Structures are given as C-alpha cells and as structure tokens.
PDB file of C-alpha atoms in Angstrom:
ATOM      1  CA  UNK B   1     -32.892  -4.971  87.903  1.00 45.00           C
ATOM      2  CA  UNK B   2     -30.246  -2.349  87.426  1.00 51.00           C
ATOM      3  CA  UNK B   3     -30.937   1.457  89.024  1.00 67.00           C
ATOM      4  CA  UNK B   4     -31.867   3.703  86.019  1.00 81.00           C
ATOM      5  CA  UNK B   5     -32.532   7.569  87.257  1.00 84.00           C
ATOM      6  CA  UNK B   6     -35.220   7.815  84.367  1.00 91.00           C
ATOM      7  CA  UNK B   7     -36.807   4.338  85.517  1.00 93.00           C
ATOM      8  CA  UNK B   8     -37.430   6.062  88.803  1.00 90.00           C
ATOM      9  CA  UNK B   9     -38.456   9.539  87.500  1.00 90.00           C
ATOM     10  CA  UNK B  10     -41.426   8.458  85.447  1.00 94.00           C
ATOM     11  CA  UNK B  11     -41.565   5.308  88.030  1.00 93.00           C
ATOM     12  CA  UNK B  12     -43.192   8.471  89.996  1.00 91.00           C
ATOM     13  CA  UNK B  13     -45.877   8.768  87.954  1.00 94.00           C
ATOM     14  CA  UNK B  14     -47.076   5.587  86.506  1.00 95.00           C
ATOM     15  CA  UNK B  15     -46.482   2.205  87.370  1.00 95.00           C
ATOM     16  CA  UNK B  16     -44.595   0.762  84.614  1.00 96.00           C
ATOM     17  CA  UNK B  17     -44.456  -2.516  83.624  1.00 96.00           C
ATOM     18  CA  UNK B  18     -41.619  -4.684  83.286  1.00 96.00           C
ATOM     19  CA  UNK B  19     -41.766  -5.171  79.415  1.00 96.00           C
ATOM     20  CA  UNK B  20     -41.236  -0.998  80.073  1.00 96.00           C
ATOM     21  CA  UNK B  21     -38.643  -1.059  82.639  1.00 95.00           C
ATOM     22  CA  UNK B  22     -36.723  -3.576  80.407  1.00 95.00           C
ATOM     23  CA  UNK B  23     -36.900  -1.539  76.791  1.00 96.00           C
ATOM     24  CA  UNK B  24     -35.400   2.156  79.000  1.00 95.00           C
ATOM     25  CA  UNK B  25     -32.635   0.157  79.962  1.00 94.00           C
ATOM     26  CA  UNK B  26     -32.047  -1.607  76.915  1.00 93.00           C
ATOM     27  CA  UNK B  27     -32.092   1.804  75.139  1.00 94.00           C
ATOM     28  CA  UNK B  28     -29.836   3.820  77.493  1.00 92.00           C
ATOM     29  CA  UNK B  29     -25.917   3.163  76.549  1.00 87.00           C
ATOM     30  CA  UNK B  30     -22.491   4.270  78.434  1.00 87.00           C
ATOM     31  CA  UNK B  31     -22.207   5.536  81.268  1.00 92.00           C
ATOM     32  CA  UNK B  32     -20.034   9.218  81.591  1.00 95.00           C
ATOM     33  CA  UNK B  33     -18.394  10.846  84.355  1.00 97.00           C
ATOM     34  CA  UNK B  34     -18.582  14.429  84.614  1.00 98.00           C
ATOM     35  CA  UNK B  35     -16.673  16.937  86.744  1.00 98.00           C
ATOM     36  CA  UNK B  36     -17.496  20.171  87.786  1.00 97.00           C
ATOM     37  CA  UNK B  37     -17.505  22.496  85.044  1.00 97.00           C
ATOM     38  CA  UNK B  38     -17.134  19.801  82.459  1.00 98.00           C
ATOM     39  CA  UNK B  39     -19.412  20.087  79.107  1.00 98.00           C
ATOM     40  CA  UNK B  40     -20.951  17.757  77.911  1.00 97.00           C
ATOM     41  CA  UNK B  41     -22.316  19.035  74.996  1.00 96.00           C
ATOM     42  CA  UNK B  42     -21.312  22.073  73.310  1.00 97.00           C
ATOM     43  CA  UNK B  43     -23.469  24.845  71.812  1.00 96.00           C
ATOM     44  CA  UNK B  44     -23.404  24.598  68.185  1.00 96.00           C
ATOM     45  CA  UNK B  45     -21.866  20.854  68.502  1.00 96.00           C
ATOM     46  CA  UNK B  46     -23.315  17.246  66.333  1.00 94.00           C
ATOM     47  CA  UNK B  47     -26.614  16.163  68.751  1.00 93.00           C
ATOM     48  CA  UNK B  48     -27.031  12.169  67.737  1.00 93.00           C
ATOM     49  CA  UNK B  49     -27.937  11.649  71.465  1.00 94.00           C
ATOM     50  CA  UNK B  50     -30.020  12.677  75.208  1.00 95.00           C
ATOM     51  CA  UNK B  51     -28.352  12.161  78.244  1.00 96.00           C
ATOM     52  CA  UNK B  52     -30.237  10.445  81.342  1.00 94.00           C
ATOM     53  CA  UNK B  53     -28.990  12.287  84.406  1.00 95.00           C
ATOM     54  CA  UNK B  54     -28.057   9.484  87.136  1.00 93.00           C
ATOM     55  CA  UNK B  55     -26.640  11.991  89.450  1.00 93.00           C
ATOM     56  CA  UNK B  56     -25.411  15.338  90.599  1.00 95.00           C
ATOM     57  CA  UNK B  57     -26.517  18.879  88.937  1.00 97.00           C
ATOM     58  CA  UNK B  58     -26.351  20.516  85.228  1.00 98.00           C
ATOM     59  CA  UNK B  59     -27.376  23.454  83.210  1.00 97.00           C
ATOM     60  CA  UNK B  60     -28.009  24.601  79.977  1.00 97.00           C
ATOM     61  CA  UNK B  61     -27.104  28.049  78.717  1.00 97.00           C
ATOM     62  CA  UNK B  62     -26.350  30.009  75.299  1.00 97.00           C
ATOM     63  CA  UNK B  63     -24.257  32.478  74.691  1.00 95.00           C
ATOM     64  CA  UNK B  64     -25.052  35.822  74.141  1.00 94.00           C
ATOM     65  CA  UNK B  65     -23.173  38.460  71.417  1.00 94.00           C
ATOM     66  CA  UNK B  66     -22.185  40.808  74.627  1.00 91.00           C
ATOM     67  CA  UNK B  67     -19.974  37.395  76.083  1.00 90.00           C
ATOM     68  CA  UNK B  68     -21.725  36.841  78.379  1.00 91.00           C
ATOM     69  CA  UNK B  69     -24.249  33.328  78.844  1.00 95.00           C
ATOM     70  CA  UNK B  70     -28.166  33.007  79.703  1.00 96.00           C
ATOM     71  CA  UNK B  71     -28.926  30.144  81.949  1.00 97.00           C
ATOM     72  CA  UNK B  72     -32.025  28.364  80.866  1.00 95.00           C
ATOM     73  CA  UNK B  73     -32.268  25.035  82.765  1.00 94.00           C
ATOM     74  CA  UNK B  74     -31.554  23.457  86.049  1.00 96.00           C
ATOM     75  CA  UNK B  75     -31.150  19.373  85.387  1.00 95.00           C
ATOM     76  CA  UNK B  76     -31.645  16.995  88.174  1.00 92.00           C
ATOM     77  CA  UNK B  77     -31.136  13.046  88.868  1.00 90.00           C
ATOM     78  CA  UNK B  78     -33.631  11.282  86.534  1.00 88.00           C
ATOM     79  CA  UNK B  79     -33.717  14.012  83.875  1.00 92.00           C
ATOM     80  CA  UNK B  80     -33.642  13.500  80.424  1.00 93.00           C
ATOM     81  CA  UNK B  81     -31.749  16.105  78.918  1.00 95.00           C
ATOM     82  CA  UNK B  82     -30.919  17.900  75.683  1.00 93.00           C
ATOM     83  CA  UNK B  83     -34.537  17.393  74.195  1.00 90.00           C
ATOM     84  CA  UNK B  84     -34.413  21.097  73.046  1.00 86.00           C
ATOM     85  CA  UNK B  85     -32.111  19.697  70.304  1.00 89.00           C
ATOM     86  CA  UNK B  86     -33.892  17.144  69.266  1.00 88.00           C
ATOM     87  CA  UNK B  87     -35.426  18.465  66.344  1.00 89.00           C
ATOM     88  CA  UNK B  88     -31.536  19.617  64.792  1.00 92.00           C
ATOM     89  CA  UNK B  89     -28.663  17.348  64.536  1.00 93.00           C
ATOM     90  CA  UNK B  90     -26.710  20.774  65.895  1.00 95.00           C
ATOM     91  CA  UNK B  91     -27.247  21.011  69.763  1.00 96.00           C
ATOM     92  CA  UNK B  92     -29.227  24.531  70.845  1.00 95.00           C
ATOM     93  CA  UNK B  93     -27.722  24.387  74.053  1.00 96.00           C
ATOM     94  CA  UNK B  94     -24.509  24.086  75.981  1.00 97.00           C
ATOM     95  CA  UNK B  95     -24.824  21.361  78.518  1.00 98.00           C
ATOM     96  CA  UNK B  96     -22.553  22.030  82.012  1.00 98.00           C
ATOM     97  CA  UNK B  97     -21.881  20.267  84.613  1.00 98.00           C
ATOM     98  CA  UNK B  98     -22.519  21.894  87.851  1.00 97.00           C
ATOM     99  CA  UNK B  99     -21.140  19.456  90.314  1.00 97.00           C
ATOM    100  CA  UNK B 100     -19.632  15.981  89.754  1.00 97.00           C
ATOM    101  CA  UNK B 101     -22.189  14.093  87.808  1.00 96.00           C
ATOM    102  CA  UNK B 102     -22.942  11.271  85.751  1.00 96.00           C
ATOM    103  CA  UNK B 103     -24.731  10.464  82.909  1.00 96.00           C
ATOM    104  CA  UNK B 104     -26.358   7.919  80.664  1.00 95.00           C
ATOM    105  CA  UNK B 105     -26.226   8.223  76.889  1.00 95.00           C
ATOM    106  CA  UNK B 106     -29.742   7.962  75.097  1.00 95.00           C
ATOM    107  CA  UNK B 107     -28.959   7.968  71.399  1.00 95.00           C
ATOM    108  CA  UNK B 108     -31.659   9.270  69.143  1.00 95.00           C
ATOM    109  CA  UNK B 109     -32.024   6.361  67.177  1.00 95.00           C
ATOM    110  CA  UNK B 110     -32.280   4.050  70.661  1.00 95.00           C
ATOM    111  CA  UNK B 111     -35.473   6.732  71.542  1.00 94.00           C
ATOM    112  CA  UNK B 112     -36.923   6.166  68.169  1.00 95.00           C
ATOM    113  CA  UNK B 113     -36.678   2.659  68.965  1.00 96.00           C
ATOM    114  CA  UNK B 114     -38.386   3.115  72.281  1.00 96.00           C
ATOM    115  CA  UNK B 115     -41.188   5.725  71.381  1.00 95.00           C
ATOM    116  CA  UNK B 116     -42.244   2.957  68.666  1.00 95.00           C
ATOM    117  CA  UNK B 117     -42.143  -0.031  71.209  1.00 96.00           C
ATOM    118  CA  UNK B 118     -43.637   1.377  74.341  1.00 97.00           C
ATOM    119  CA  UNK B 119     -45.895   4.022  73.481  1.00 96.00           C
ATOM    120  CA  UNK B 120     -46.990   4.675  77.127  1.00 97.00           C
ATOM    121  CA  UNK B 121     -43.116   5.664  77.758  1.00 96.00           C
ATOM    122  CA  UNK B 122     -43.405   8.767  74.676  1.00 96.00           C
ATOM    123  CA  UNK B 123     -46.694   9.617  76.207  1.00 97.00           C
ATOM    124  CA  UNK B 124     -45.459  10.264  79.550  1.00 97.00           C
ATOM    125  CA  UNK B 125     -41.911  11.951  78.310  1.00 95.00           C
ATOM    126  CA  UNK B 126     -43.992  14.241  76.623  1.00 95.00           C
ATOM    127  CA  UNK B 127     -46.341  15.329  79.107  1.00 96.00           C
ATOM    128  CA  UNK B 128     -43.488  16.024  81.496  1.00 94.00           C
ATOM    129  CA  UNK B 129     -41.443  17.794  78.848  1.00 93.00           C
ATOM    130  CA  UNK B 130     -44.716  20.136  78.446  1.00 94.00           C
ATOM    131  CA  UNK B 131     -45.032  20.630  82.229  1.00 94.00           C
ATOM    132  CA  UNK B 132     -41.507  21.686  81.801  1.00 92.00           C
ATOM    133  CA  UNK B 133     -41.966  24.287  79.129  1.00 93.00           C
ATOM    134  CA  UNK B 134     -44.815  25.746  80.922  1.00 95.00           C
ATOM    135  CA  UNK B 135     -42.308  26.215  84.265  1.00 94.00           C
ATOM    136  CA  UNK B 136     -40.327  27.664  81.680  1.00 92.00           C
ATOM    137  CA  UNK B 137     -42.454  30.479  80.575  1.00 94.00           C
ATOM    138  CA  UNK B 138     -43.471  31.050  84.466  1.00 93.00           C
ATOM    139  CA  UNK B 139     -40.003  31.588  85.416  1.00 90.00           C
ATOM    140  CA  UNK B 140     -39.714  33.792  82.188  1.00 91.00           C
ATOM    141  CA  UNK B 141     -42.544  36.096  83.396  1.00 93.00           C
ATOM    142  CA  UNK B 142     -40.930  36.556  86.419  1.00 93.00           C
ATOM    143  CA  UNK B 143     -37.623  37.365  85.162  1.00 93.00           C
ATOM    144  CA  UNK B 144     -39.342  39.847  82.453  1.00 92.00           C
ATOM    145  CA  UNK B 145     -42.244  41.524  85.078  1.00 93.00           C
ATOM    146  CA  UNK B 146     -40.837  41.215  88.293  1.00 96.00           C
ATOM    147  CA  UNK B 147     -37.882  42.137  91.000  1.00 97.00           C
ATOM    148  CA  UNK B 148     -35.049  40.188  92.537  1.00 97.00           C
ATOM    149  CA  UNK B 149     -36.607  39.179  95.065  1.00 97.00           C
ATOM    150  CA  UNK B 150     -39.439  37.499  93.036  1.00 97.00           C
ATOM    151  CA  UNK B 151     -37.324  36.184  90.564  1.00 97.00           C
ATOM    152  CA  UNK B 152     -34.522  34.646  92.967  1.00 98.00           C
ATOM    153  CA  UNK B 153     -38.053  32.823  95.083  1.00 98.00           C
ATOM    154  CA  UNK B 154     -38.944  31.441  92.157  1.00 97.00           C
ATOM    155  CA  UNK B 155     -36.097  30.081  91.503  1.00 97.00           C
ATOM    156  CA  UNK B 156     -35.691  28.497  94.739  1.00 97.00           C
ATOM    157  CA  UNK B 157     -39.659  27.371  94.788  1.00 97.00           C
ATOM    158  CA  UNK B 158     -38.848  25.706  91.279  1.00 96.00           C
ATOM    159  CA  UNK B 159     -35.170  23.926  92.484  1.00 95.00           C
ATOM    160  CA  UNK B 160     -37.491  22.629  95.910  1.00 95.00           C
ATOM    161  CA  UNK B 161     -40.135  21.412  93.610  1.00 94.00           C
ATOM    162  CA  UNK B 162     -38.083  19.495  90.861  1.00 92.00           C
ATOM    163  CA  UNK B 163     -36.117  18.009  93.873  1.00 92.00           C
ATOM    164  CA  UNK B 164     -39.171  16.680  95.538  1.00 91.00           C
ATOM    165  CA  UNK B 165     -39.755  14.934  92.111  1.00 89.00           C
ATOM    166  CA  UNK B 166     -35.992  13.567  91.393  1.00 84.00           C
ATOM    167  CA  UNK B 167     -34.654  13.581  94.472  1.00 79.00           C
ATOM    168  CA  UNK B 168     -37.065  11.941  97.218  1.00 74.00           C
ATOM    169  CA  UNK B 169     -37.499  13.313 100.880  1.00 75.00           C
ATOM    170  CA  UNK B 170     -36.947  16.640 100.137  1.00 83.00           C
ATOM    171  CA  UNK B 171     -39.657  18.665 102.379  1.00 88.00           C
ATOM    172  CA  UNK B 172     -38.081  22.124 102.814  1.00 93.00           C
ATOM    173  CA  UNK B 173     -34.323  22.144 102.431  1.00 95.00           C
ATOM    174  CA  UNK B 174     -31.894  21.116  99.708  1.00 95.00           C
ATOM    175  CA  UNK B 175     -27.615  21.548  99.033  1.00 94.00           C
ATOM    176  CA  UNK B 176     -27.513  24.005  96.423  1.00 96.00           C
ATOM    177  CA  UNK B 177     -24.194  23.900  94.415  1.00 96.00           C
ATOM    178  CA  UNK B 178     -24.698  27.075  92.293  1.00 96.00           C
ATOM    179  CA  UNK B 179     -22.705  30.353  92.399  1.00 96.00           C
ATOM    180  CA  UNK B 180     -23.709  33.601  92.777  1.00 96.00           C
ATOM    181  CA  UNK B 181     -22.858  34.035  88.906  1.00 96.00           C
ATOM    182  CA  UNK B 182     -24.660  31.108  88.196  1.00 97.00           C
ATOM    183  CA  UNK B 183     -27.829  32.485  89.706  1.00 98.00           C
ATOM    184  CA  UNK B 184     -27.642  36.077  88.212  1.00 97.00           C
ATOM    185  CA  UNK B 185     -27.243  34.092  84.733  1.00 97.00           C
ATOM    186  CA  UNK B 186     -30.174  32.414  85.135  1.00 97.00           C
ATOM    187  CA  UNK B 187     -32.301  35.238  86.392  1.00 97.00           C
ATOM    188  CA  UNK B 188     -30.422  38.218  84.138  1.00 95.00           C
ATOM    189  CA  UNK B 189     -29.382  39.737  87.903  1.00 96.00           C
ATOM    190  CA  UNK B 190     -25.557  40.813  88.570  1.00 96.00           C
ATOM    191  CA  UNK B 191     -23.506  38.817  91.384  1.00 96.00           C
ATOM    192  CA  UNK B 192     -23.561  41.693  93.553  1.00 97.00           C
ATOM    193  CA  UNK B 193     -27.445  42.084  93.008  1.00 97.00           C
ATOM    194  CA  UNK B 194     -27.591  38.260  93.608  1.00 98.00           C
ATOM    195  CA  UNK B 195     -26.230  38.308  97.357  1.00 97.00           C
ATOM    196  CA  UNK B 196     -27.925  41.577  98.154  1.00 98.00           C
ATOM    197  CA  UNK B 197     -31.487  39.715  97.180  1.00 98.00           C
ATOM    198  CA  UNK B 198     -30.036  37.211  99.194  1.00 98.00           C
ATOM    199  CA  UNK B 199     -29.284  38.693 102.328  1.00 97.00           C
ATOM    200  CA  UNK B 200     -33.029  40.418 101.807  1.00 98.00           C
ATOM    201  CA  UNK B 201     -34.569  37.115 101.997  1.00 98.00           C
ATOM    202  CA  UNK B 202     -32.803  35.949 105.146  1.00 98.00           C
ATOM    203  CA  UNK B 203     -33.057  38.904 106.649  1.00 97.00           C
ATOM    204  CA  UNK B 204     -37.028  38.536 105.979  1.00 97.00           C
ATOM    205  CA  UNK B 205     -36.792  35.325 107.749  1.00 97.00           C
ATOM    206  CA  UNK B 206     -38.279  33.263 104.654  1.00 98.00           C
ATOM    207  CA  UNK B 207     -35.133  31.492 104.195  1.00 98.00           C
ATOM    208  CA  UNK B 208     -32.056  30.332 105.861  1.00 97.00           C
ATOM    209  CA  UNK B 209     -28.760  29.172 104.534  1.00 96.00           C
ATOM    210  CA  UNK B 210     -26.179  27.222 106.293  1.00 95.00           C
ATOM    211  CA  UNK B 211     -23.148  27.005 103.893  1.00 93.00           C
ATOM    212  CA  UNK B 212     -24.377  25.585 100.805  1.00 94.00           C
ATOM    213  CA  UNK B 213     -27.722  24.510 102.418  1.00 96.00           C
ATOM    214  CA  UNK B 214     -30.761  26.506 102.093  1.00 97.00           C
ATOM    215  CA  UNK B 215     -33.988  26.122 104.198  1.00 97.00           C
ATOM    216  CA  UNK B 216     -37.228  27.479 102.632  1.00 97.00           C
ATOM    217  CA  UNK B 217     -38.611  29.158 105.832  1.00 97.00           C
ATOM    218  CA  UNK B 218     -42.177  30.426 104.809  1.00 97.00           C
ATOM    219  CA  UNK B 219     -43.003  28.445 101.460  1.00 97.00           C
ATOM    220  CA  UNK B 220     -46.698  29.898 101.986  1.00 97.00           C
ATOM    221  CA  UNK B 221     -45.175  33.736 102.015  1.00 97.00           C
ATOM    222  CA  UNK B 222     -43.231  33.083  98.509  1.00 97.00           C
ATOM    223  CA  UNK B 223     -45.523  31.556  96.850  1.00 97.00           C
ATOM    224  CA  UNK B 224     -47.871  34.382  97.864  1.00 97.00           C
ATOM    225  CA  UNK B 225     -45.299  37.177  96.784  1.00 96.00           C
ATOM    226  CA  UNK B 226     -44.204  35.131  93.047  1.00 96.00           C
ATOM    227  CA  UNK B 227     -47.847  33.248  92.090  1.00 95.00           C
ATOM    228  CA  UNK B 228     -45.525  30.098  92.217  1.00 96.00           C
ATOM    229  CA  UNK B 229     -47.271  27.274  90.753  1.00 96.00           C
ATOM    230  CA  UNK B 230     -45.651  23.431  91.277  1.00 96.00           C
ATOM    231  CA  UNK B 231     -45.592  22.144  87.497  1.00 95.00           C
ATOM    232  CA  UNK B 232     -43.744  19.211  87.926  1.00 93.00           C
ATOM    233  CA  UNK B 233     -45.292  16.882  91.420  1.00 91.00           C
ATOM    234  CA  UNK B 234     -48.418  15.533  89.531  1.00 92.00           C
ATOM    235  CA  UNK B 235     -49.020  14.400  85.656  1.00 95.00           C
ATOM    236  CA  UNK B 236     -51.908  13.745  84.016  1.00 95.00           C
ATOM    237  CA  UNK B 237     -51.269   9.960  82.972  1.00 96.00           C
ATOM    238  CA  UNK B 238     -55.019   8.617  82.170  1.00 95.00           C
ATOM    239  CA  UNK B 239     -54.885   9.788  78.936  1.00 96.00           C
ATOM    240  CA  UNK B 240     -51.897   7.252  78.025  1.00 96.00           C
ATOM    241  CA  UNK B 241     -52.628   4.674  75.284  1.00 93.00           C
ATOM    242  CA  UNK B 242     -52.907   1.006  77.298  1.00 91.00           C
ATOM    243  CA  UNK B 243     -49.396  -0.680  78.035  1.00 89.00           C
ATOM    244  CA  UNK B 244     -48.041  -2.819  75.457  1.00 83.00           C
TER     245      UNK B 244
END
C-alpha cells in the first residue's frame, strides 16, 4: 500500500484497519514540492483544502501591524495542517516552508467525505488537534510568564517531543533547520537575545549543538526549570466509536 505520512501518524496511535487505511488515501490528492521559503498558503488567501505533510519542516505565522510576523506552529512529517482555517474559506495563517518539503493536498470536501465514512479517523484527528491546542497554550504561558531561557527549553522539549511522534527514533537529538529569527518569532525574543539564550544553555551543559544538530543534554533539568509536559506521545483512543 502506498506510504501516506498521516497513515503513519495516527498509525501511532490506533491500529487502523484497512477499510481506514484505504478511505485517507483515497481522500488525499496531488502531491507538491516545496522549497525553502516557499508558501504554501497565504494569510488572507481562498482555504478549499489541508495539506498532509510527507516530509521536511513548516510554520505558520501572521503578520503583525508593526511588520513584523508571530510564529505560531512548528509542522512535522505526518501533520495535517491548516485546520485553524477550517472553519473560514479565508486561510488564518500563512503556511512556510522551512526546508524542502512536500505535501499532500486534503481538500475540504475529500475530509467531509472521510469524517462521514470512517468515524474512528475524525475521532482521533480531533483528539490530537486538542492535544495540540493545549501545547499551544503551554508554550503561550511560557512565552507570556517566563524568561528566555524557559521559553527557548520549551521550545526545544516541544520540537523533541513532536519528533518522537512523526519522526521515529528520535531519543535525544534532532537537525533543527530554523534561524535565529525564526526562533525569536516564535518565542517574541530578538536574534541577538536568541543566541545569547543559546550560548546560556550550552554553556549550562543541558544542551549541545553541532552545526545544525542539537543534543538535549539534561531533559530531566528542563523539564524541571519550564513544567514541560509531553502533549503529543500518548492519546486517549478508547473512547472512539467501533471501526466501520
């Protein structure tokens, strides 16, 4: 059966059936190459469609009246993204490619379809969009009650966890393909305040980078410094209505 990134992602947490496996793959369409710094979707733009993240990195952001952008997402292999426009036929978000990427289309319509034929599928998308809203609002209290340093572990704590969801074999060490701008966007820090934090955190000895890898050092000492709480490694899936 052909590789789908979402058939593996909520492969993760429930064993789906073939009748399942079959109706996500007849409901994703073309396939879309993305290169770094490419958008995909434009703030403001028509939203007739999700996109199934096969590969590589992407973020959302708005813009803000001063020019400048807020970061507020990090999308991985397997996502399904642009669900925080799917109650507008305008798109909420601008959608970015980090690195080279590609991408499935998911038309509305097509999820409508699917929601209606395999309940257990909407059940589960659902739960793991929640889990994803309440990451959300974690990472907002940081940025809105606590330092650099807190916010920037976070950060890192929430990359290592989604990874060791999307990605597989990830135990303490991931590529990370984001610029300093990119970071201080996402956390409301300046670039210069972004590789100061930085160099705090390796020179604490609770991580280590090596070009564009970074090595979580002492997970137990960030977690203890942020609260960090892993939303995304287990979902609640009894509650599902029986497979179709």
């Amino acid at each position: 059966m052909q590789l789908s990134g979402l058939i593996a992602r909520l492969g993760r947490h429930l064993d789906l059936t073939d009748a399942e496996r079959e109706a996500i793959l007849h409901a994703e369409r073309g396939e879309r190459r993305l290169r770094a710094g490419d958008v995909l979707v434009a703030e403001g733009g028509e939203s007739h469609a999700l996109y199934v993240v096969r590969q590589g990195w992407l973020h959302s952001s708005t813009k803000l009246v001063t020019g400048g952008r807020q970061i507020l997402r990090f999308h991985y292999a397997g996502d399904l993204i642009g669900t925080s426009s799917m109650a507008w036929s305008q798109a909420a978000a601008t959608l970015t490619a980090i690195s080279d990427c590609i991408v499935i289309d998911l038309p509305k319509t097509e999820l409508g379809l699917l929601f209606r034929a395999q309940p257990r599928i909407a059940g589960l998308l659902y739960a793991i969009a929640a889990a994803e809203n309440v990451a959300m609002s974690d990472r907002l209290t940081t940025i809105g009650r606590m330092g650099a340093s807190e916010r920037l572990s976070t950060l890192l704590l929430d990359i290592m966890a989604r990874l060791r969801v999307t990605a597989g074999g990830i135990v303490d060490s991931f590529d990370l393909p984001l610029t300093q701008t990119d970071i201080g966007d996402a956390l409301g820090l300046t670039k210069v305040h972004v590789n100061r934090t930085i160099r705090a955190l390796e020179k604490a000895g609770v991580i280590e980078r090596n070009g564009r890898r970074v090595r979580i050092v002492d997970e137990a000492a960030l977690v203890a410094a942020t609260g960090f709480t892993d939303r995304y490694g287990e979902i609640e899936t009894a509650w599902l209505p029986p497979a179709v």
